[in-house]
Coordinates of C-alpha atoms and ligand atoms in Angstrom, one line a residue:
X1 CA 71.0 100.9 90.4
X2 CA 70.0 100.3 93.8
X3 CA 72.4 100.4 96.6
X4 CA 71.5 99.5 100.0
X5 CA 73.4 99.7 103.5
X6 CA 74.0 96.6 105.1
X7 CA 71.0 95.3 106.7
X8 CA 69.0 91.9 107.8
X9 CA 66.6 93.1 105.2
X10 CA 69.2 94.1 102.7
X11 CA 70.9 90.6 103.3
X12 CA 67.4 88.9 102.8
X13 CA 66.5 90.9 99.0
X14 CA 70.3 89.4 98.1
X15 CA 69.7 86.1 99.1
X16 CA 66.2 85.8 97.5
X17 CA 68.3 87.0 94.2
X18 CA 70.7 84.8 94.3
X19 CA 68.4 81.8 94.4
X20 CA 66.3 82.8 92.1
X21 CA 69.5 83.0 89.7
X22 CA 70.1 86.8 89.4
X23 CA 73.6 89.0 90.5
X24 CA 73.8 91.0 93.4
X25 CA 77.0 93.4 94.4
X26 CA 78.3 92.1 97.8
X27 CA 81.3 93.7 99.7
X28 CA 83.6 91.2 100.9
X29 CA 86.8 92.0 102.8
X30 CA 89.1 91.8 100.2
X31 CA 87.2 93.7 97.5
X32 CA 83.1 94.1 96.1
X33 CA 81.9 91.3 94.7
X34 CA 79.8 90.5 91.7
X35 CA 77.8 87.7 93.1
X36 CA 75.8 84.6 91.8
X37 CA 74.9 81.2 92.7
X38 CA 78.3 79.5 92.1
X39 CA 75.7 76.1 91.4
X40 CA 73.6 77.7 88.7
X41 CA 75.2 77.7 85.0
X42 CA 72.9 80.6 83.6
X43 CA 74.0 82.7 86.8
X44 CA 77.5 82.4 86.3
X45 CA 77.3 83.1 82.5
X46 CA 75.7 86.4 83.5
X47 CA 78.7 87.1 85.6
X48 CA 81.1 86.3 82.6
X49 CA 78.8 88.2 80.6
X50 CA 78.4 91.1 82.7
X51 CA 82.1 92.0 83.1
X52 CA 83.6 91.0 80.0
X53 CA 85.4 88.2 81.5
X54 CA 87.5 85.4 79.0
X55 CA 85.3 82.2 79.9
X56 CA 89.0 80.3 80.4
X57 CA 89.3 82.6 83.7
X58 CA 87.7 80.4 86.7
X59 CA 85.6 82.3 89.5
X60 CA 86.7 81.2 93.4
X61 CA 83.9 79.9 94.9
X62 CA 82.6 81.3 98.7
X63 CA 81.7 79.0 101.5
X64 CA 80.1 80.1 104.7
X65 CA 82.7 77.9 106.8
X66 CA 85.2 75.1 106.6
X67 CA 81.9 72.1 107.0
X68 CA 80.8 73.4 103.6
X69 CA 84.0 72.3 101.8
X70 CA 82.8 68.9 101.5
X71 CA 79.6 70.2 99.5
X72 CA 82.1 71.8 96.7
X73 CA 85.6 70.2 97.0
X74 CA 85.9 66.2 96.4
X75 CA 89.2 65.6 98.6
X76 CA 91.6 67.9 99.8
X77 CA 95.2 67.4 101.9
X78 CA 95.6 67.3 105.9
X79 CA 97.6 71.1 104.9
X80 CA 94.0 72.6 103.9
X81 CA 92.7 72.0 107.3
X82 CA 96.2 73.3 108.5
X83 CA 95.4 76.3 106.7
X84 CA 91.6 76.4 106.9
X85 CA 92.1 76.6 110.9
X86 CA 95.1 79.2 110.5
X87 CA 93.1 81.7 107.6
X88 CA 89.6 81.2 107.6
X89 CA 87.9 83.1 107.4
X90 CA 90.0 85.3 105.5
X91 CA 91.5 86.5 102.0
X92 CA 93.3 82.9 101.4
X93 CA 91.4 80.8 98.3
X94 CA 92.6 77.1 98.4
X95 CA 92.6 75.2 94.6
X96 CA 91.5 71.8 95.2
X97 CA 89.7 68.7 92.8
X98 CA 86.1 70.1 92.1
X99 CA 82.9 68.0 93.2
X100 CA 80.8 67.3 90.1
X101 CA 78.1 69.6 91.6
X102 CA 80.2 72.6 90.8
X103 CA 79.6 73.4 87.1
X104 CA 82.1 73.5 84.7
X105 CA 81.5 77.1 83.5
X106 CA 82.3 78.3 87.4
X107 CA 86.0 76.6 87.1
X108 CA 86.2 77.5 83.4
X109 CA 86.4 73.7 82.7
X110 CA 88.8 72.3 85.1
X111 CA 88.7 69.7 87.6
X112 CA 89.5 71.9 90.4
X113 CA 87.9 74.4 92.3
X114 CA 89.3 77.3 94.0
X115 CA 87.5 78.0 97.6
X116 CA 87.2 80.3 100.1
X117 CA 85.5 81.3 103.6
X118 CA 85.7 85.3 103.3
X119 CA 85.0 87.1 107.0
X120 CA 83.2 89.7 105.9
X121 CA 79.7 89.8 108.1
X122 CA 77.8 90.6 105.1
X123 CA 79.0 88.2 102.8
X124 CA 79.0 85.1 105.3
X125 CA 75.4 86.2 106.4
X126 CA 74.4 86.3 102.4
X127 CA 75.9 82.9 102.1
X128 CA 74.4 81.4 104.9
X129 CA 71.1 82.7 104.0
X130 CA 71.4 81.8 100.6
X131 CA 72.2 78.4 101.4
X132 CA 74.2 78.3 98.2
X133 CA 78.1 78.7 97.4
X134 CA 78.9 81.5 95.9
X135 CA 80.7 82.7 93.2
X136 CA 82.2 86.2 93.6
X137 CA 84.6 87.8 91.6
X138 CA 85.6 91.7 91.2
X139 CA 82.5 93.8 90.3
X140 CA 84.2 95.8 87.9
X141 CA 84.9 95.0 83.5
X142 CA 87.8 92.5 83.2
X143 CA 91.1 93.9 83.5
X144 CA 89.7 97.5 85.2
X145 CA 90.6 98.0 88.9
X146 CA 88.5 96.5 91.4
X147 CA 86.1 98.3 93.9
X148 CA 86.8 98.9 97.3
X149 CA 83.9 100.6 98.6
X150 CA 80.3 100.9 97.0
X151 CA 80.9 104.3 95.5
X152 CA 83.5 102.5 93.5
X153 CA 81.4 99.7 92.1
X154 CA 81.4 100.3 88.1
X155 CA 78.2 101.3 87.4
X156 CA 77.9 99.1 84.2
X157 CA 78.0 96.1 86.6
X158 CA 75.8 97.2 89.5
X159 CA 72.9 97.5 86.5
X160 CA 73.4 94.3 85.7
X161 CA 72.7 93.4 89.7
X162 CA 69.8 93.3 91.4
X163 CA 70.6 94.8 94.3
X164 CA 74.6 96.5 95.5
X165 CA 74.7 96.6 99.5
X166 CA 77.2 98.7 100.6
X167 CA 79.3 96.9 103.7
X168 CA 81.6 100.2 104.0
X169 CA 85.3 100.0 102.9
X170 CA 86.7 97.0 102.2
X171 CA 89.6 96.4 104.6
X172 CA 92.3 94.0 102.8
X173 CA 91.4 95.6 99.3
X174 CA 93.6 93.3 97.6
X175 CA 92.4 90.3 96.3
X176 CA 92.6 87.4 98.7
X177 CA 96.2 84.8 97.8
X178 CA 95.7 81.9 96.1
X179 CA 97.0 78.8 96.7
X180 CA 97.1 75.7 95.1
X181 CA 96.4 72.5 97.0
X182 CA 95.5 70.0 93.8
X183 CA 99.2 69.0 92.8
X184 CA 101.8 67.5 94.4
X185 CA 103.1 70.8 96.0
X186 CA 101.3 73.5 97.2
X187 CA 102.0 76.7 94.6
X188 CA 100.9 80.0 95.3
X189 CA 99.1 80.9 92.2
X190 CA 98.5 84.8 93.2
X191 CA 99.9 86.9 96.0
X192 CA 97.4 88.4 97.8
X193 CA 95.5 89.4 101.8
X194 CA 97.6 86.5 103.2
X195 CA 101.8 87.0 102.8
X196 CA 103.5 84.3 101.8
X197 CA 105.9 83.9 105.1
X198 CA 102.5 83.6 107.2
X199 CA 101.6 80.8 104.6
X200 CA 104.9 79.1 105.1
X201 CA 104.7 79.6 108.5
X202 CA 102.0 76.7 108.1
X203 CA 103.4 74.8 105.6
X204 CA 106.7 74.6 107.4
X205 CA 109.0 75.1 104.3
X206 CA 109.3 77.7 101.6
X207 CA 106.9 77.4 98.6
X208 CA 107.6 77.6 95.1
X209 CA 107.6 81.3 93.3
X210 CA 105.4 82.4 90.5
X211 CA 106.1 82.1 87.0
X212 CA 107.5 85.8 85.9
X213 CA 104.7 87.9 84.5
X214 CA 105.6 88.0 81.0
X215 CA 104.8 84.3 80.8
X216 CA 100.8 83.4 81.2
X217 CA 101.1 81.5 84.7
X218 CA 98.1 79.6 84.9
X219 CA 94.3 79.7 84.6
X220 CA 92.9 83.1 85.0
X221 CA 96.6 84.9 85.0
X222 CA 96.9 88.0 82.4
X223 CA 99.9 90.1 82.4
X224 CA 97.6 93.4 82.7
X225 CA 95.0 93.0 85.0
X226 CA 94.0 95.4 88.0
X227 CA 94.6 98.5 85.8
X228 CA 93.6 102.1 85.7
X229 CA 92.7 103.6 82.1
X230 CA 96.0 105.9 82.2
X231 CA 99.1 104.4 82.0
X232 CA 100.6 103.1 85.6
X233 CA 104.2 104.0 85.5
X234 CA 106.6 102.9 88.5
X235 CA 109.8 105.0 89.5
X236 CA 112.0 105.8 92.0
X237 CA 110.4 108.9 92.8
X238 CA 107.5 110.9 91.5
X239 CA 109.4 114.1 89.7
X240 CA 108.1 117.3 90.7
X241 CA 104.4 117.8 90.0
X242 CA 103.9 114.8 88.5
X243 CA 100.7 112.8 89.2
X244 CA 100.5 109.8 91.1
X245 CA 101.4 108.0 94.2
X246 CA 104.1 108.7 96.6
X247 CA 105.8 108.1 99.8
X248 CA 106.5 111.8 100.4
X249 CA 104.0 115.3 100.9
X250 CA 102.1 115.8 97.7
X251 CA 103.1 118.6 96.0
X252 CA 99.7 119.0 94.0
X253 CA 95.9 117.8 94.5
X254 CA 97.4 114.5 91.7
X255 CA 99.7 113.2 94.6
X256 CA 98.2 110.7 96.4
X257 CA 100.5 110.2 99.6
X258 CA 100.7 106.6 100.7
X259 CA 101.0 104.6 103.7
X260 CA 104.7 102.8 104.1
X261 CA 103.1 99.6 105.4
X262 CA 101.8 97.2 102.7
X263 CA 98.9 96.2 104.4
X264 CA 97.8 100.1 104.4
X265 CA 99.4 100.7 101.2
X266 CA 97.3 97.4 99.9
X267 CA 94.0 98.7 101.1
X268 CA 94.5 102.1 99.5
X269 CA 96.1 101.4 96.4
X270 CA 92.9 100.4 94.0
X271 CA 91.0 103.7 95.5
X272 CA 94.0 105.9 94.8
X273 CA 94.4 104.4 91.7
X274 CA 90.4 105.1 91.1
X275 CA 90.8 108.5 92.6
X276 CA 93.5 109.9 90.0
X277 CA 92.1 107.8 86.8
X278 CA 88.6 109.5 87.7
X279 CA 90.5 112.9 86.9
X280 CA 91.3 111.7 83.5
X281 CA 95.2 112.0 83.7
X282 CA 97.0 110.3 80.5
X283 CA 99.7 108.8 83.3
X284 CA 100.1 108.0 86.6
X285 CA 103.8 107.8 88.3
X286 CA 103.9 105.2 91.5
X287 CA 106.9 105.3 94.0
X288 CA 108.1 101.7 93.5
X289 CA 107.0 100.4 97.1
X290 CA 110.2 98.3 99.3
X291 CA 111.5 95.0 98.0
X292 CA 110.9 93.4 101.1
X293 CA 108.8 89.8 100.6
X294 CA 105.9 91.7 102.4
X295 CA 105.0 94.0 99.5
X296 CA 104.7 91.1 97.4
X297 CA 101.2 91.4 96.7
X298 CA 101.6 95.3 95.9
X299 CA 104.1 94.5 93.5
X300 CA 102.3 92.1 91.9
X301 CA 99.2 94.2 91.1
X302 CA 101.4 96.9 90.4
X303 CA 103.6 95.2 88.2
X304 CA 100.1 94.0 86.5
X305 CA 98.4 97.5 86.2
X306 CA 102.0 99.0 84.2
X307 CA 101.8 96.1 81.9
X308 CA 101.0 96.5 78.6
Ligands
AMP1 P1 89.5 86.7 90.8 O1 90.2 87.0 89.5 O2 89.8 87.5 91.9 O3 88.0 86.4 90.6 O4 90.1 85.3 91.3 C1 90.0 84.2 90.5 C2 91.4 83.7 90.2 O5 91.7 82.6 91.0 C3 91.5 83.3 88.8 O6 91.8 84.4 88.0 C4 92.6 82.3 88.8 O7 93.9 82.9 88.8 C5 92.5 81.7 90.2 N1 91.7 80.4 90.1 C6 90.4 80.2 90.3 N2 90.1 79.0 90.1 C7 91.2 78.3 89.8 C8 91.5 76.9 89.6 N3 90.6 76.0 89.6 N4 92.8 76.6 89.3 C9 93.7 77.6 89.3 N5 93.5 78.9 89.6 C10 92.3 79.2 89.8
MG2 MG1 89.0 90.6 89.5

């Protein structure tokens, strides 16, 4: 595989790929990317293909700013502008009805399209260059945790790309929050970069919650996803020596001590996952993280990664 630091000439090669109809790894602030043109049919199907990825599970779509909306989005509500102006760009997707343009395979069939303007310099200048949306999802298999640096990207994907540029650590490293704009109330679909309170902040009244995990929520919505190959197991506190992540001093070289803010704890938690699955432990303990509404996002990929 070929992995290049961010560069003018680096962003070129990508953008050259992506027109032509072939993947490329892109970081984006929330995590890599496996990126194709999200207007090409055969590109996307090599994403699907590529990580294993149920075709029912739609891709978000990346814009390069707000005045490309209109090129993939056929209406949307006075409140996406409200929360274009507030977010963008940044880790906050927007669901809204999809222009015919966007191919069914990229929304897995719907009529909606999920949309976002991420602000990481390397994947707005590939986009721009491109002159394409694109489609972007985690470059790791379905259901494995998703890369927050370069050195992380599964190597099964990055052969299947053209090129990986490596943009440095990815600072969210959560998935961005999705919301839902296509109803008559806006839903958040997934917790995620953006809370929820700075959501209803714009919105100016609280939003529905999410279906509870057990129960398939919506398009794209597993109970296990994000998840190491050992076993994620949440508790009070890690006992003794066991491995895993906690709030206090490690006791052993499988204690991964974590940050007590969730936006730190949120852009460490995939790479400390990755860090004590690369040592081939059967489980991993993880000090259940505060209840407070902040942590929402934590506890929702944490919740995910213990399913069954
Ligand atoms: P990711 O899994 O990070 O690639 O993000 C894509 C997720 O966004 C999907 O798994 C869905 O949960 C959600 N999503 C994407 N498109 C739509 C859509 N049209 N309607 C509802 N949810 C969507
Ligand atoms: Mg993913």
């Amino acid at each position: 595989m070929r992995i290049e630091p961010a560069s003018p000439a680096a962003v070129r090669d990508a953008a050259e790929a992506l027109k032509k109809g072939d993947l490329v790894v892109i970081p984006t602030e929330t995590v890599y990317g496996l990126a194709c043109n999200a207007l090409d049919p055969k590109a996307v199907q090599k994403v699907f293909d590529a990580k294993g990825r149920p075709s029912e599970n739609p891709l978000i779509v990346h814009i390069a700013g707000f005045e490309q909306l209109e090129d993939v989005a056929e209406s949307w509500p006075h409140l996406a502008e409200q929360l274009a102006e507030r977010f963008w760009p940044g880790p906050l997707t927007l669901v809204l009805p999809r222009k015919s343009i966007v191919p069914k395979i990229t929304t897995a069939g719907l009529d909606t399209v999920a949309v976002r303007v991420p602000s990481h310099p390397v994947a707005l200048s590939v986009i721009t260059v491109a002159g394409v949306p694109i489609a972007a999802p985690s470059a790791n298999i379905f259901m494995g945790l998703s890369p927050t640096s370069a050195e992380d990207v599964d190597p099964a994907i990055a052969e299947r790309a053209v090129l990986v540029i490596d943009g440095g650590r990815c600072e969210v490293g959560l998935e961005s929050t999705v919301v839902d704009l296509s109803g008559e109330h806006p839903r958040i679909l997934r917790p995620g970069g953006v809370t929820r309170a700075q959501i209803q902040a714009v919105v100016g009244r609280p939003l529905g919650h999410l279906p509870p995990p057990s129960v398939k929520g919506g398009p794209g919505m597993y109970p296990r996803h994000y998840a190491p190959n050992a076993k994620v197991v949440i508790v009070e506190r890690i006992n003794g020596e066991d491995p895993g992540l906690t709030f206090q001093e490690p006791r052993t070289s499988e204690q991964i001590k974590m940050p007590d803010d969730p936006r730190a704890y949120g852009a460490n938690l995939y790479r400390a996952l990755k860090r004590l699955d690369q040592q081939g432990l059967t489980a991993i303990y993880v000090e259940n993280p505060p209840s407070h509404p902040d942590w929402e996002a934590v506890h929702d990929r944490l919740k995910k990664a213990s399913a069954d």
